[in-house]
Amino acid sequence: MSLTTAPYISFPGTTSEAMAFYQSIFGGELEVLSYEGMPTEGFPVKPGPDAVAHASLTGGALDLRAGDSIGDDLPSPRSSVYSILAMVDTASDGDDLIARFTDAGGTIEMPFLPAPWGDTYGEVRDHFGVMWQVLSPGTA
């Protein structure tokens, strides 16, 4: 059996912006498919033509899929029950990654410091509400 996995995030109408931001950080190829021109007859909700049906970021340091939530009571991606772990080569790379998130409006949730298990670890929440754990081997 061949199997691959990727996180999928439902954004409240910000998928295009979020995925372009992630591409700017992690590289890769971004494909975005809107509902415009799609037959949506029979859908339980009516998506706007600019709503993103599906987006994929592949081929860089992140394999991620996403789409816009549709409906009246849209959930936020902000949660403490999930996060995405970004593993970098050095603590300097971790500092740089966290700076890219915070420069765009993200907030540090846990400072990037030596962890009790011997690595350097921290957490940053991006301006879309997604939590990122950043881990580098060894300490700075």
Short mmCIF file of C-alpha atoms in Angstrom, two decimals:
data_model
loop_
_atom_site.label_atom_id
_atom_site.label_comp_id
_atom_site.label_asym_id
_atom_site.label_seq_id
_atom_site.Cartn_x
_atom_site.Cartn_y
_atom_site.Cartn_z
CA MET A 1 0.00 0.00 0.00
CA SER A 2 1.21 3.48 -0.84
CA LEU A 3 0.08 6.19 1.56
CA THR A 4 0.81 9.86 2.01
CA THR A 5 -0.67 12.32 4.48
CA ALA A 6 -0.94 16.09 4.74
CA PRO A 7 -2.63 18.45 7.17
CA TYR A 8 -5.84 20.09 5.90
CA ILE A 9 -7.01 23.40 7.34
CA SER A 10 -10.42 25.01 6.80
CA PHE A 11 -10.01 28.78 6.87
CA PRO A 12 -12.86 31.26 7.33
CA GLY A 13 -12.47 32.84 3.89
CA THR A 14 -8.70 33.46 4.12
CA THR A 15 -7.34 30.37 2.36
CA SER A 16 -5.82 32.24 -0.60
CA GLU A 17 -4.00 34.68 1.67
CA ALA A 18 -2.88 32.01 4.15
CA MET A 19 -1.57 29.62 1.54
CA ALA A 20 0.32 32.38 -0.31
CA PHE A 21 1.90 33.34 3.03
CA TYR A 22 2.92 29.73 3.75
CA GLN A 23 4.39 29.45 0.25
CA SER A 24 6.48 32.57 0.92
CA ILE A 25 7.92 30.87 4.01
CA PHE A 26 8.20 27.22 2.98
CA GLY A 27 8.46 27.42 -0.81
CA GLY A 28 6.82 24.89 -3.07
CA GLU A 29 4.12 24.99 -5.70
CA LEU A 30 0.76 26.50 -4.80
CA GLU A 31 -2.44 25.56 -6.60
CA VAL A 32 -5.71 27.27 -5.69
CA LEU A 33 -9.10 26.20 -7.05
CA SER A 34 -12.09 28.49 -6.49
CA TYR A 35 -15.75 27.59 -6.79
CA GLU A 36 -16.15 29.95 -9.74
CA GLY A 37 -17.58 28.02 -12.67
CA MET A 38 -18.10 24.85 -10.62
CA PRO A 39 -21.51 23.22 -10.51
CA THR A 40 -22.66 23.65 -6.92
CA GLU A 41 -26.24 22.51 -7.38
CA GLY A 42 -27.19 20.27 -4.49
CA PHE A 43 -24.60 21.74 -2.11
CA PRO A 44 -26.07 22.22 1.36
CA VAL A 45 -24.60 25.76 1.37
CA LYS A 46 -23.95 28.27 -1.41
CA PRO A 47 -20.25 29.17 -1.71
CA GLY A 48 -19.29 32.52 -3.18
CA PRO A 49 -17.48 32.41 -6.52
CA ASP A 50 -14.25 33.61 -4.88
CA ALA A 51 -14.38 31.00 -2.10
CA VAL A 52 -11.53 28.50 -2.30
CA ALA A 53 -12.74 24.97 -2.89
CA HIS A 54 -9.29 23.47 -2.52
CA ALA A 55 -5.69 24.67 -2.28
CA SER A 56 -2.53 22.61 -2.17
CA LEU A 57 1.04 23.56 -1.32
CA THR A 58 3.49 20.87 -2.36
CA GLY A 59 7.13 20.39 -3.24
CA GLY A 60 8.66 22.68 -0.63
CA ALA A 61 9.33 22.22 3.05
CA LEU A 62 5.59 21.90 3.78
CA ASP A 63 2.90 19.68 2.28
CA LEU A 64 -0.43 21.34 3.17
CA ARG A 65 -3.98 21.35 1.86
CA ALA A 66 -6.70 23.88 2.71
CA GLY A 67 -10.04 25.35 1.73
CA ASP A 68 -12.50 28.01 2.78
CA SER A 69 -15.19 27.05 5.26
CA ILE A 70 -18.65 27.72 3.90
CA GLY A 71 -21.69 28.78 5.88
CA ASP A 72 -22.85 31.24 8.50
CA ASP A 73 -20.99 30.16 11.65
CA LEU A 74 -17.42 29.67 10.42
CA PRO A 75 -14.91 28.05 12.77
CA SER A 76 -11.57 29.69 13.43
CA PRO A 77 -8.34 27.74 12.84
CA ARG A 78 -7.20 29.11 16.21
CA SER A 79 -7.02 26.16 18.61
CA SER A 80 -4.78 24.67 21.23
CA VAL A 81 -5.63 21.07 20.32
CA TYR A 82 -3.48 20.92 17.18
CA SER A 83 -0.32 22.51 15.81
CA ILE A 84 2.16 22.00 13.00
CA LEU A 85 5.70 21.00 13.94
CA ALA A 86 8.45 22.66 11.92
CA MET A 87 11.81 20.93 12.37
CA VAL A 88 14.80 23.06 11.40
CA ASP A 89 18.52 22.27 11.21
CA THR A 90 19.82 24.87 13.64
CA ALA A 91 18.61 27.16 16.41
CA SER A 92 19.49 30.10 14.13
CA ASP A 93 17.13 28.67 11.49
CA GLY A 94 14.46 28.40 14.18
CA ASP A 95 14.95 32.04 15.19
CA ASP A 96 14.67 33.05 11.53
CA LEU A 97 11.48 31.03 11.01
CA ILE A 98 9.83 32.46 14.11
CA ALA A 99 10.83 35.98 13.02
CA ARG A 100 9.11 35.46 9.66
CA PHE A 101 5.89 34.56 11.47
CA THR A 102 6.09 37.41 13.97
CA ASP A 103 7.09 39.98 11.32
CA ALA A 104 3.81 39.12 9.57
CA GLY A 105 1.76 39.62 12.74
CA GLY A 106 2.18 36.29 14.52
CA THR A 107 2.66 36.03 18.27
CA ILE A 108 5.16 34.05 20.28
CA GLU A 109 3.31 31.57 22.49
CA MET A 110 6.45 30.00 24.00
CA PRO A 111 9.93 31.50 23.60
CA PHE A 112 12.39 29.55 21.47
CA LEU A 113 14.82 28.32 24.13
CA PRO A 114 16.78 25.22 25.13
CA ALA A 115 14.27 22.54 26.18
CA PRO A 116 14.66 20.01 29.02
CA TRP A 117 15.09 17.16 26.51
CA GLY A 118 18.14 18.81 24.91
CA ASP A 119 16.72 20.46 21.78
CA THR A 120 15.73 24.08 21.20
CA TYR A 121 11.96 24.52 21.11
CA GLY A 122 9.35 27.26 20.89
CA GLU A 123 5.84 28.01 19.70
CA VAL A 124 4.46 30.79 17.52
CA ARG A 125 0.88 31.41 16.42
CA ASP A 126 0.61 32.94 12.95
CA HIS A 127 -1.76 35.78 12.10
CA PHE A 128 -4.29 33.25 10.73
CA GLY A 129 -4.51 31.54 14.14
CA VAL A 130 -2.48 28.43 13.31
CA MET A 131 -0.03 27.27 16.01
CA TRP A 132 3.48 26.32 14.87
CA GLN A 133 5.92 24.40 17.05
CA VAL A 134 9.54 25.02 16.07
CA LEU A 135 12.20 22.45 16.97
CA SER A 136 15.93 22.32 16.29
CA PRO A 137 18.30 19.58 17.43
CA GLY A 138 20.60 20.44 20.29
CA THR A 139 20.77 23.77 22.02
CA ALA A 140 21.93 27.13 20.71
#
